[in-house]
Tab-separated table of C-alpha atoms in Angstrom:
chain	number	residue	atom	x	y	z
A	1	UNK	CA	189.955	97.327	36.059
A	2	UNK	CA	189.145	100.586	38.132
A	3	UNK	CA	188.949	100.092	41.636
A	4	UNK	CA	186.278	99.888	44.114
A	5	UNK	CA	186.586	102.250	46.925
A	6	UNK	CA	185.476	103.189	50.620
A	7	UNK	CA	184.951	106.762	51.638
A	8	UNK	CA	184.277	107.429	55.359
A	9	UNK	CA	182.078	110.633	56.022
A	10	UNK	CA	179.916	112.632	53.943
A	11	UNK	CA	181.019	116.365	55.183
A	12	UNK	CA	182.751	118.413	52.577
A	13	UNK	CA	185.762	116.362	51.714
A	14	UNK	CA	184.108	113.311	51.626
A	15	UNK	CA	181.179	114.418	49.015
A	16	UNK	CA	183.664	116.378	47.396
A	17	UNK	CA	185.377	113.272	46.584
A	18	UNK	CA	182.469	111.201	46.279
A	19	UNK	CA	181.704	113.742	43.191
A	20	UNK	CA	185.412	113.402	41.842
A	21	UNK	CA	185.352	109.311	41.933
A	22	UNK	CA	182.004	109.954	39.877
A	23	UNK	CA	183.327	111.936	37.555
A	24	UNK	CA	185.948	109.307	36.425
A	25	UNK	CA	183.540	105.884	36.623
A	26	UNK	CA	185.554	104.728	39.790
A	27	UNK	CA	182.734	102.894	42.030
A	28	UNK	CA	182.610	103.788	45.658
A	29	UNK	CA	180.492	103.163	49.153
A	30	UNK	CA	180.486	106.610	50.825
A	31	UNK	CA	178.879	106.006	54.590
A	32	UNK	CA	177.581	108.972	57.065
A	33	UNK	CA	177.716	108.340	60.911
A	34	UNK	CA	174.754	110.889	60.951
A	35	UNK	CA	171.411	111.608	58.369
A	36	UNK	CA	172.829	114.358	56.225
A	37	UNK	CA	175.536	115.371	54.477
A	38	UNK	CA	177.641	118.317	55.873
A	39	UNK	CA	179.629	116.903	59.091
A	40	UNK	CA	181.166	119.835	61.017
A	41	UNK	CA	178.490	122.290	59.715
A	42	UNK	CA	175.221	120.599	60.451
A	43	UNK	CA	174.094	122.202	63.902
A	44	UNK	CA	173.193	120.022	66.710
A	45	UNK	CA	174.434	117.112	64.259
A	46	UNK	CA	173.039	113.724	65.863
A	47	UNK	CA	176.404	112.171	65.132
A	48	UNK	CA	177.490	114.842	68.222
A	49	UNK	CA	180.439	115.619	65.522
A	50	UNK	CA	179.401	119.768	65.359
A	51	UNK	CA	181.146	122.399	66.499
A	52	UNK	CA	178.317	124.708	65.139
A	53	UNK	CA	177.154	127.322	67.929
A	54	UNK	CA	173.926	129.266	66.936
A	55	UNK	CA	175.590	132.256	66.038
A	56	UNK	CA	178.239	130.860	63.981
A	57	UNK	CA	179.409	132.921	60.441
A	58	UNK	CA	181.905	131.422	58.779
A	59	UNK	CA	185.391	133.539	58.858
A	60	UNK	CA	186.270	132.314	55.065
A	61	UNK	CA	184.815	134.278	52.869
A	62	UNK	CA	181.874	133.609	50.136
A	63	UNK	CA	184.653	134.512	47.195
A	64	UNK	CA	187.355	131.836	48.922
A	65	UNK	CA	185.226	128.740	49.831
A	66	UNK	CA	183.099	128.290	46.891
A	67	UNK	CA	183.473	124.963	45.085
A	68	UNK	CA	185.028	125.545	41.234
A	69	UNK	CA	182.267	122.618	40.264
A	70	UNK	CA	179.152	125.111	41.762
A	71	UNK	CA	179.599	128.711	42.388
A	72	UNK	CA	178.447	129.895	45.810
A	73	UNK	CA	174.576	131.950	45.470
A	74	UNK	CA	175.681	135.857	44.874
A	75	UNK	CA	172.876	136.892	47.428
A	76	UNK	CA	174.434	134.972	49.998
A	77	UNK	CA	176.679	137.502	52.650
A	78	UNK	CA	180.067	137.844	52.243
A	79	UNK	CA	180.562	135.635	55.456
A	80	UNK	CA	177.428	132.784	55.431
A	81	UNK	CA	175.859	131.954	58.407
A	82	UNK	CA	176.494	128.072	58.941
A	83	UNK	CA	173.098	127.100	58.202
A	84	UNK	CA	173.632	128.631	54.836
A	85	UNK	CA	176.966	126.836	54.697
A	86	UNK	CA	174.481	123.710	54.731
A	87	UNK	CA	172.710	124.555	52.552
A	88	UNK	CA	175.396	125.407	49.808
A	89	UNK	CA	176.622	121.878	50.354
A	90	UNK	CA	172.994	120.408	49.814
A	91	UNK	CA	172.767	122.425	46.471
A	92	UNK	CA	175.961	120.735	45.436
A	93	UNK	CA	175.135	117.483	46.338
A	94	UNK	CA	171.964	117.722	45.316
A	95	UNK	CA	173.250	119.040	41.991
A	96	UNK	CA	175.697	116.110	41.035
A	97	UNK	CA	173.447	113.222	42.261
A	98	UNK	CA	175.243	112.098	45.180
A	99	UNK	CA	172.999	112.119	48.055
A	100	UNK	CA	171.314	108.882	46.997
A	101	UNK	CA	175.150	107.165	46.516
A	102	UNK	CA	175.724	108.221	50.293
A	103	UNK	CA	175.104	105.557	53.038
A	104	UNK	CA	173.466	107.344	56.116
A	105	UNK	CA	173.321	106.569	59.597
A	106	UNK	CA	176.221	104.131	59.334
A	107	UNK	CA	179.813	104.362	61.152
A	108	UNK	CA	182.664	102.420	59.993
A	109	UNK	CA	184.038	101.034	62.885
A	110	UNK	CA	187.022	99.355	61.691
A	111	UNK	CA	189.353	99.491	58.949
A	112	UNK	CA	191.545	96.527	58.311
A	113	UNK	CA	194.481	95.983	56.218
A	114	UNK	CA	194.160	92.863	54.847
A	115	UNK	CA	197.654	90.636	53.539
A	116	UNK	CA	197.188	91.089	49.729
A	117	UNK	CA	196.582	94.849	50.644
A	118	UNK	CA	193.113	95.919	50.106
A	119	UNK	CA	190.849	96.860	53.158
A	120	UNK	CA	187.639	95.378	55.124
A	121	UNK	CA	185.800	97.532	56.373
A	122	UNK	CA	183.463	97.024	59.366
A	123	UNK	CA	179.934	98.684	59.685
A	124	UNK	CA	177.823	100.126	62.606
A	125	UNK	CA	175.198	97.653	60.989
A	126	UNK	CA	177.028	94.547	61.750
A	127	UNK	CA	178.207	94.062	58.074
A	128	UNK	CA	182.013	93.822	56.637
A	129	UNK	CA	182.709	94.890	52.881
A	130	UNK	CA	186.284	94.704	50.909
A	131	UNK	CA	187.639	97.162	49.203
A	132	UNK	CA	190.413	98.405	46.629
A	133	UNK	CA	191.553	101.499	48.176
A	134	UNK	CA	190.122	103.335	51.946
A	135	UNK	CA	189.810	107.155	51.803
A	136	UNK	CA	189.714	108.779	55.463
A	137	UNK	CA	187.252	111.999	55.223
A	138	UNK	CA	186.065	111.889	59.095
A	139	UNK	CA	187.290	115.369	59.960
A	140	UNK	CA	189.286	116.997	62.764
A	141	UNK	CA	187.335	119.021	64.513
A	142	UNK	CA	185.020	116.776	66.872
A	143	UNK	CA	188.259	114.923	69.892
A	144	UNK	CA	188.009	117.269	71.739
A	145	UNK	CA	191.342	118.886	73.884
A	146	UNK	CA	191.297	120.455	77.051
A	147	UNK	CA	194.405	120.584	78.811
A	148	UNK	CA	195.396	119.970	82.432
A	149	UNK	CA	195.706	122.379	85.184
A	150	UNK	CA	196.905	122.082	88.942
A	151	UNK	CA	193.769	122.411	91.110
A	152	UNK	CA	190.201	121.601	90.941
A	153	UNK	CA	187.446	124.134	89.035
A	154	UNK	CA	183.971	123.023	91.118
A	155	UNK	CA	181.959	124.964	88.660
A	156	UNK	CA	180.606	123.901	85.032
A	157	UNK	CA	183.405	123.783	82.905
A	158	UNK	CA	183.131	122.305	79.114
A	159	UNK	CA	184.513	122.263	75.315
A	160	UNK	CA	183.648	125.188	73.088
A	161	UNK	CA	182.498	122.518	71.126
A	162	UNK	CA	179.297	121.918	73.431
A	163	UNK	CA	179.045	125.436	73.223
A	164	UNK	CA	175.392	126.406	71.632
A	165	UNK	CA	174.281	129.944	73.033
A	166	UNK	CA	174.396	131.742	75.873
A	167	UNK	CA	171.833	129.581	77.529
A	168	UNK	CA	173.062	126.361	76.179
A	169	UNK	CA	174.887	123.847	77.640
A	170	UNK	CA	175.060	126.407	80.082
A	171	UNK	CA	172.642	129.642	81.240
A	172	UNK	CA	175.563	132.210	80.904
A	173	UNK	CA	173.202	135.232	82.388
A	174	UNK	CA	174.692	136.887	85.192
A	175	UNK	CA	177.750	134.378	85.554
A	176	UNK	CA	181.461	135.347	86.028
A	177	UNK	CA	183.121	133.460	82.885
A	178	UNK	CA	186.492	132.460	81.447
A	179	UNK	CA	186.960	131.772	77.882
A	180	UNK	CA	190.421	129.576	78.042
A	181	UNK	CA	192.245	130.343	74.626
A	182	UNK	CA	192.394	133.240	71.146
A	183	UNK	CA	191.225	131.053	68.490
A	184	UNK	CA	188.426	131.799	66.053
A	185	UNK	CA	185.993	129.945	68.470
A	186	UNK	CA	187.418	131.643	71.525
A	187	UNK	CA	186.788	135.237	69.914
A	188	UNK	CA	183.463	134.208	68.649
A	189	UNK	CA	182.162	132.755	72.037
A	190	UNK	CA	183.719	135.438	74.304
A	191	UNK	CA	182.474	138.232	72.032
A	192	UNK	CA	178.936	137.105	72.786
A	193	UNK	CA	178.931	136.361	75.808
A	194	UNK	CA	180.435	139.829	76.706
A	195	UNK	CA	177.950	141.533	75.864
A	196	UNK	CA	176.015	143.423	79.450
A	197	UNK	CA	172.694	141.473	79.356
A	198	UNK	CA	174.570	138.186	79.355
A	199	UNK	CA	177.703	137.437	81.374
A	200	UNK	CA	178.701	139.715	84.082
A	201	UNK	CA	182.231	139.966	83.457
A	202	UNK	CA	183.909	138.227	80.804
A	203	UNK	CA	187.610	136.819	81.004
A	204	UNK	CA	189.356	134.962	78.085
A	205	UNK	CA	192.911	133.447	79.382
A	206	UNK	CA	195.748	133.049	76.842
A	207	UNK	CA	199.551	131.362	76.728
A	208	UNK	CA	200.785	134.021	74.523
A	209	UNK	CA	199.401	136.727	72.219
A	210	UNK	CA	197.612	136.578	68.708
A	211	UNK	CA	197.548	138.949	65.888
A	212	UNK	CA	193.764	139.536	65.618
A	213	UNK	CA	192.952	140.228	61.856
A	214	UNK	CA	189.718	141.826	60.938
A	215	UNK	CA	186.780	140.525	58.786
A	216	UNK	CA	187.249	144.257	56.376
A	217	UNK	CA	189.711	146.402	55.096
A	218	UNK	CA	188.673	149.681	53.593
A	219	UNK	CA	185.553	147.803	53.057
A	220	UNK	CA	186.680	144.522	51.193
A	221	UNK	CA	186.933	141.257	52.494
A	222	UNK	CA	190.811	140.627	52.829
A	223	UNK	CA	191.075	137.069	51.866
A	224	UNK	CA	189.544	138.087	48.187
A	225	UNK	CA	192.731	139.279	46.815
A	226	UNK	CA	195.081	136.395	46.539
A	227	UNK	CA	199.458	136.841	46.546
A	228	UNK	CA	200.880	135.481	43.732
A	229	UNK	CA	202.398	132.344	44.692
A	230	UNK	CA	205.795	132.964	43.339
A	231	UNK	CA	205.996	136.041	45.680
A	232	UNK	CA	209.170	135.416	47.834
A	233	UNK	CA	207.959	134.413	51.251
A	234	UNK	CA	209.813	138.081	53.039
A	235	UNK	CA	207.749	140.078	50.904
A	236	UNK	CA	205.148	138.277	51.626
A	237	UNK	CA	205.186	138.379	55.229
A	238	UNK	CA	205.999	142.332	55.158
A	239	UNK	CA	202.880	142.633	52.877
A	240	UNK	CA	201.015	140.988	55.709
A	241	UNK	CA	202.625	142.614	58.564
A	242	UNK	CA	201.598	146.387	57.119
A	243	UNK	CA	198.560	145.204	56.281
A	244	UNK	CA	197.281	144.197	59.772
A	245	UNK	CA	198.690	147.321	61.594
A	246	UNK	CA	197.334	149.588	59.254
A	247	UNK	CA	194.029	148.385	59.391
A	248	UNK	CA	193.840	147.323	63.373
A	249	UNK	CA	197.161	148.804	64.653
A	250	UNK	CA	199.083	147.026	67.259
A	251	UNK	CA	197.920	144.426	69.849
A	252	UNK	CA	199.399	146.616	72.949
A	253	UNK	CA	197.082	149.689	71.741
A	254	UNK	CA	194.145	147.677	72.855
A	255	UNK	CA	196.024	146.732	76.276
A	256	UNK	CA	196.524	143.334	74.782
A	257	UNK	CA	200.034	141.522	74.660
A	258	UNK	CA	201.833	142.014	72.330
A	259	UNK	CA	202.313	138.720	70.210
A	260	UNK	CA	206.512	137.791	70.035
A	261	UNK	CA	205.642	136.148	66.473
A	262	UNK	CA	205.023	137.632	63.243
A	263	UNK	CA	201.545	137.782	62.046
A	264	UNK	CA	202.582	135.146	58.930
A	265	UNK	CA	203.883	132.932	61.517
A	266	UNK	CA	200.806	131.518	62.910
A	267	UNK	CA	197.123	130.892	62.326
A	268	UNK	CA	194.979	133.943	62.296
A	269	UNK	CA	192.700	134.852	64.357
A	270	UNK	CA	189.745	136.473	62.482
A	271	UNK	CA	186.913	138.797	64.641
A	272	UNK	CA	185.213	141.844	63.664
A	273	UNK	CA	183.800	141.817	67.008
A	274	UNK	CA	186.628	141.149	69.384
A	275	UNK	CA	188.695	144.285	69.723
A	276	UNK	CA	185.642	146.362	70.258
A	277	UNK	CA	184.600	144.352	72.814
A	278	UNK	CA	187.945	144.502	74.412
A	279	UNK	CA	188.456	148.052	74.137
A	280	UNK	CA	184.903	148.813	75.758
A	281	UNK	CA	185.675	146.848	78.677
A	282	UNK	CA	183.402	143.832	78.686
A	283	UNK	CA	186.414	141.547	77.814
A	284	UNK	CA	189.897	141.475	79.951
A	285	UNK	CA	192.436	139.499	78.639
A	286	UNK	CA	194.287	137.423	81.151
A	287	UNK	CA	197.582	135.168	80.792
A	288	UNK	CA	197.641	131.249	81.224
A	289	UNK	CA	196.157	129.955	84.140
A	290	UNK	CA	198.559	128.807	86.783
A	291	UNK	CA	195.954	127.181	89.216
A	292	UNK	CA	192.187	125.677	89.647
A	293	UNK	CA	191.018	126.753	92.961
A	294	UNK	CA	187.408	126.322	93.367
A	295	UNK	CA	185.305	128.476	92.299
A	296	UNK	CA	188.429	130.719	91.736
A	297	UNK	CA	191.345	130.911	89.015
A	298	UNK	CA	194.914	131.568	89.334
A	299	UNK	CA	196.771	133.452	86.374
A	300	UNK	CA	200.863	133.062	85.965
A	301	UNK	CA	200.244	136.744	86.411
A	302	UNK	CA	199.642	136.207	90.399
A	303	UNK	CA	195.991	137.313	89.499
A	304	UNK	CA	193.064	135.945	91.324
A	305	UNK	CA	189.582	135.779	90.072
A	306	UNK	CA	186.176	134.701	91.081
A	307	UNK	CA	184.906	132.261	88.257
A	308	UNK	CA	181.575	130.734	87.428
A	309	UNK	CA	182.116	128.685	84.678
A	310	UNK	CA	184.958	127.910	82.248
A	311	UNK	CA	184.338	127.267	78.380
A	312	UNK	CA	187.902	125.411	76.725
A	313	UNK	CA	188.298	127.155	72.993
A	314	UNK	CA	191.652	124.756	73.197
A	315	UNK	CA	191.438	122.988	70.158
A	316	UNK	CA	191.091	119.081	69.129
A	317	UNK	CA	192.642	116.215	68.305
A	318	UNK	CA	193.692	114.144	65.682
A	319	UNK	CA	191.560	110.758	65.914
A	320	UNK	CA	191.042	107.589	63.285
A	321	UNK	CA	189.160	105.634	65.630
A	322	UNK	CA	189.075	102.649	63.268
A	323	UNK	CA	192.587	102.549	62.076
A	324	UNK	CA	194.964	100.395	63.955
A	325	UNK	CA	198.191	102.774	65.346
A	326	UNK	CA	200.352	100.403	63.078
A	327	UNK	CA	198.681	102.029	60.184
A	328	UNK	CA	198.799	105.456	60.971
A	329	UNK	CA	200.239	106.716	64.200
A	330	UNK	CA	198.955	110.265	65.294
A	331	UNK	CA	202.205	112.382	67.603
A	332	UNK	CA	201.400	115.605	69.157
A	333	UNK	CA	198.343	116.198	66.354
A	334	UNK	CA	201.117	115.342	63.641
A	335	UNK	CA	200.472	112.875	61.029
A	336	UNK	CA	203.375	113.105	58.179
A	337	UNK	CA	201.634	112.654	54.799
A	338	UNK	CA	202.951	113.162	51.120
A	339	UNK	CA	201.029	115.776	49.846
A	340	UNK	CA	198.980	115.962	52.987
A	341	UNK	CA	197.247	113.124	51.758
A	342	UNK	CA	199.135	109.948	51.495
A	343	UNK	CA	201.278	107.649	53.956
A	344	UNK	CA	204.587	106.660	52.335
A	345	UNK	CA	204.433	102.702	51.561
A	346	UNK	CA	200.139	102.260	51.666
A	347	UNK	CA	199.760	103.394	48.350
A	348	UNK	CA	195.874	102.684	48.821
A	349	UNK	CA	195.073	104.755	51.552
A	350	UNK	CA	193.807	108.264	51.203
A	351	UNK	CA	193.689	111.347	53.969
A	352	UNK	CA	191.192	114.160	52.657
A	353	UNK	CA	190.974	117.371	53.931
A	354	UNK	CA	193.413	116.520	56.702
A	355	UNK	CA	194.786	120.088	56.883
A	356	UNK	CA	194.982	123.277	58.612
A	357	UNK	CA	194.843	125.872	55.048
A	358	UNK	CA	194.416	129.247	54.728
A	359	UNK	CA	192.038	130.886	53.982
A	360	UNK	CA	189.610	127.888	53.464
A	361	UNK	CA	189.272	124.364	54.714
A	362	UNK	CA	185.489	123.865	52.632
A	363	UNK	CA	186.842	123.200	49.286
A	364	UNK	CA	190.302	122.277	49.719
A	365	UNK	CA	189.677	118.313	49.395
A	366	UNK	CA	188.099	119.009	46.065
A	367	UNK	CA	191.343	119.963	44.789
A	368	UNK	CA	192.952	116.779	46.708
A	369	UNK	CA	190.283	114.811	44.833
A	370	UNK	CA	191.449	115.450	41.182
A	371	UNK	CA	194.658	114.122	42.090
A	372	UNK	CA	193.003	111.135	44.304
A	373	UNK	CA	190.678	110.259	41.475
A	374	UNK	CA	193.592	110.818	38.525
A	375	UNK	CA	196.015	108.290	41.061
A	376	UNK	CA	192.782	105.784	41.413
A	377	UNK	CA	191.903	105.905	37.680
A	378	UNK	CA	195.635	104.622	36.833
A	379	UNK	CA	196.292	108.437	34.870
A	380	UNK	CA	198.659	109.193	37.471
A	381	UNK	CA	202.116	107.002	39.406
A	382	UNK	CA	203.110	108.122	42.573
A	383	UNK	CA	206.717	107.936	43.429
A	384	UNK	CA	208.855	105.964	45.878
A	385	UNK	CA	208.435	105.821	49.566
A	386	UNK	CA	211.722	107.227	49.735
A	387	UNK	CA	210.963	110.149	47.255
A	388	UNK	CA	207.228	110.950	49.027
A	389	UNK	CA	209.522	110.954	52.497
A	390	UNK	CA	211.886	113.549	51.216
A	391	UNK	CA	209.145	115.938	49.812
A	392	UNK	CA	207.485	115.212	53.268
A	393	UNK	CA	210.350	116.543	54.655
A	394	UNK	CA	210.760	119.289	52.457
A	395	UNK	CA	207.028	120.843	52.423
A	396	UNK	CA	206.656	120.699	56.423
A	397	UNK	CA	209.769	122.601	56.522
A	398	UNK	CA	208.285	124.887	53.638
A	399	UNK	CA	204.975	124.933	55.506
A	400	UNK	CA	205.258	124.143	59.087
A	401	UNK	CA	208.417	125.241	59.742
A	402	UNK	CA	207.842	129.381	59.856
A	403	UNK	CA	205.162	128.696	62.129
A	404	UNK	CA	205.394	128.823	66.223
A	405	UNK	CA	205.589	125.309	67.387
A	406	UNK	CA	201.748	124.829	68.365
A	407	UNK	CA	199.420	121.879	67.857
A	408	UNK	CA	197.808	124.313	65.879
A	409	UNK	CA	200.247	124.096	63.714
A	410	UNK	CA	201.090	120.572	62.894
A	411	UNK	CA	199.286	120.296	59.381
A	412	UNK	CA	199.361	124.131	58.133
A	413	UNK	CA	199.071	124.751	54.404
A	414	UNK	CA	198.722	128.160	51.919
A	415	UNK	CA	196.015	127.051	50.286
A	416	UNK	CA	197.199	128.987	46.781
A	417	UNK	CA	201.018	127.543	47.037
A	418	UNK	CA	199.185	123.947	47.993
A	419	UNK	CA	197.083	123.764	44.905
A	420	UNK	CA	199.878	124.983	42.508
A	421	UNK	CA	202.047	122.539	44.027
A	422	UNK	CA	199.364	119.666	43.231
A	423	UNK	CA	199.191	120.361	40.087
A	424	UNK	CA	202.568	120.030	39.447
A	425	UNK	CA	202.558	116.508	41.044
A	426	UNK	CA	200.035	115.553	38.600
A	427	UNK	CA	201.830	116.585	35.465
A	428	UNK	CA	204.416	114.563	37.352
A	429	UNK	CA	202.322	111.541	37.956
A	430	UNK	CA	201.168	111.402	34.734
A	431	UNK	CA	205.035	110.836	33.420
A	432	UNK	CA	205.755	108.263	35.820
A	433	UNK	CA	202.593	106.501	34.746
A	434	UNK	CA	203.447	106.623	31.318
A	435	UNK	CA	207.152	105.611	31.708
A	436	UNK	CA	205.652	102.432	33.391
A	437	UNK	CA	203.949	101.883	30.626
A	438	UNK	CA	200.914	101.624	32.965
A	439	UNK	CA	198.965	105.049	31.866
A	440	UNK	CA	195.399	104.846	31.551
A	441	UNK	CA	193.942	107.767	28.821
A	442	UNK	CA	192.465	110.375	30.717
């Protein structure tokens, strides 16, 4: 008998997956905290789950996050605004029936491991359901991080992800304004705030220096072409090295730092706007800040400057709200998972789109799906606890371990090596199962 399953959240991995369960006859509850479908991408989502600013463009491109199930619209841009994001995920939804599967306004607010092994679930509404197997698709980018700083700021200070234009939360007109951190939000929000009609002057503070990779390379998006995946990772990172200083030169030609890591050694940073802006003078880079002092800011440069608000592009955390910590224990935004997907020794518990890939993050749980649905469906065995803890071990040090130690860092994937590897772990699935003698036809 196929099992009956719980999805939590109804953005991109979890209709993704909804659609992959359907595909195979595997019965599921998917249930929405908000009214729609789409999660991270719905602006001003009433769940208060967005990051979506007004002016947001995706920095994936059309050609890299379309689904394989429903190509992206060819009129679209080659970088979609997010509320055509929104809408490509209604067409697909739309397309493959799911909406009316989907549970809306509804928040699990606990998931419970009960003795035999299967899960209750408890709802927003008051109500508790069973199931065979929980999948987690309730996103990471809604905690919200700011670090801690000596001192006291006594202006407004806030979370890029309350950010919503230059008048919202906050009227940014004529203000003095620190953008803390070089992320894709960071560039985004300081880029448009820079500009003369807006802020007054512009600062975005920074522990160490980025490689700042453009949105076009003698006219193509760069992300397009893909590196074979047998390419030997040296050649691959002098590929990508000569790449980025051909097109942009070096970080110090734009009196920037200089980054001490190698451009394949951390998480791009993608802006077509941002080195303009800094070369024009309506953005100066500072270093960390040392000190909070009023309505003033202290660099670990010995700099000084008057500040009128602060906006935190600093990242978020890694929540489950309604797992218990004995289930899965979050450390330093770290959660170890085989195959980023599964916890060694809860072999009915499934993590989607719990990663940090390049180039996309939109349609990498539909690839985690196949091999969700193909475990679910009884086609495919997973191995030992002891065997998924060794190929743990072995793909963070494949994946993680080249990166600078970051919390941006923690679940960083190739999305082209990832999917190969996948499909290698169902072929191998699909032997175990059928040396068990428990194989189900496909």
């Amino acid at each position: 008998m196929l099992p009956k399953v719980c999805i939590i959240g109804a953005g991109c991995s979890g209709f993704t997956t909804a659609k992959a369960l359907a595909d195979r006859g595997i019965a599921f509850d998917c249930f929405e905290m908000s009214d729609q479908i789409g999660g991270n991408w719905v602006f001003k989502n009433k769940n208060g789950r967005s990051a979506c600013y007004q002016s947001l463009h995706i920095d994936t491109s059309k050609y890299r996050m379309q689904f394989e199930d429903l190509p992206i619209p060819a009129h679209y841009p080659d970088y979609p605004h997010h509320s055509q994001v929104l809408e490509y995920f209604n067409m697909y939804v739309d397309r493959f029936g799911l909406k009316p599967r989907i549970t809306f306004n509804t928040e699990v607010t606990k998931a419970e491991r009960l003795g035999d092994g299967r899960w209750r679930v408890s709802l927003s509404t008051g109500e508790a359901r069973d199931y065979d197997a929980l999948v987690v698709a309730n996103g990471h980018h809604w905690d919200q991080h700011i670090p801690t700083f000596a001192g006291q700021f006594d202006g407004p200070s806030f979370h890029s992800h309350r950010y919503i234009d230059p008048f919202e939360p906050v009227d940014m007109r004529g203000k003095r304004v620190l953008v803390v951190g070089m992320g894709n939000s960071a560039m985004d929000i300081a880029s448009e705030l820079s500009q003369r009609p807006i802020a007054q002057k512009l600062f975005v503070a920074a522990r160490r220096g980025v490689w700042i990779f453009p949105k076009y390379i003698n006219g193509q998006v760069p992300d397009k072409g893909v590196m074979p995946t047998w390419m030997p990772r040296f050649l691959m990172r002098a590929i990508i090295k000569r790449m980025i200083v051909r097109a942009v030169g070096h970080m110090k030609d734009y009196g920037l730092p200089e980054p001490e890591h190698h451009p394949a050694d951390a998480h791009p940073s993608v802006s077509g706007e941002f080195l303009t802006r800094v070369g024009c003078g309506d953005i100066t880079v500072k270093p960390n800040i040392a000190e909070l002092m009023g309505k003033q800011v202290r660099f670990t440069d010995g700099s000084v400057e008057d500040i009128d608000a602060i906006i935190y592009a600093t990242g978020y955390n890694i929540t489950f709200p309604f797992l218990d910590r004995s289930v899965v224990e979050v450390v330093d935004n770290h959660v170890a998972l085989f195959k980023r997907i599964c916890k060694p020794g809860i072999a009915n518990l499934f993590f989607m789109g719990l990663a940090q890939p390049l180039p996309t993050l939109v349609n990498f749980a539909e690839q985690q799906a196949k091999w969700v649905s193909s475990v679910l469906a009884g086609e495919c065995a997973l191995p030992s606890p002891a065997d998924m803890e060794e190929v743990i071990r072995r793909d963070e040090a494949r994946d993680i371990g080249k990166y600078y130690k970051s919390r941006r860092h923690t679940q960083q994937v190739n999305f082209d090596l990832y999917c190969a590897d996948l499909k290698r772990e169902i072929e191998a699935g699909r032997k175990r199962a059928q040396r068990s003698g428990r194989a189900r036809a496909a």
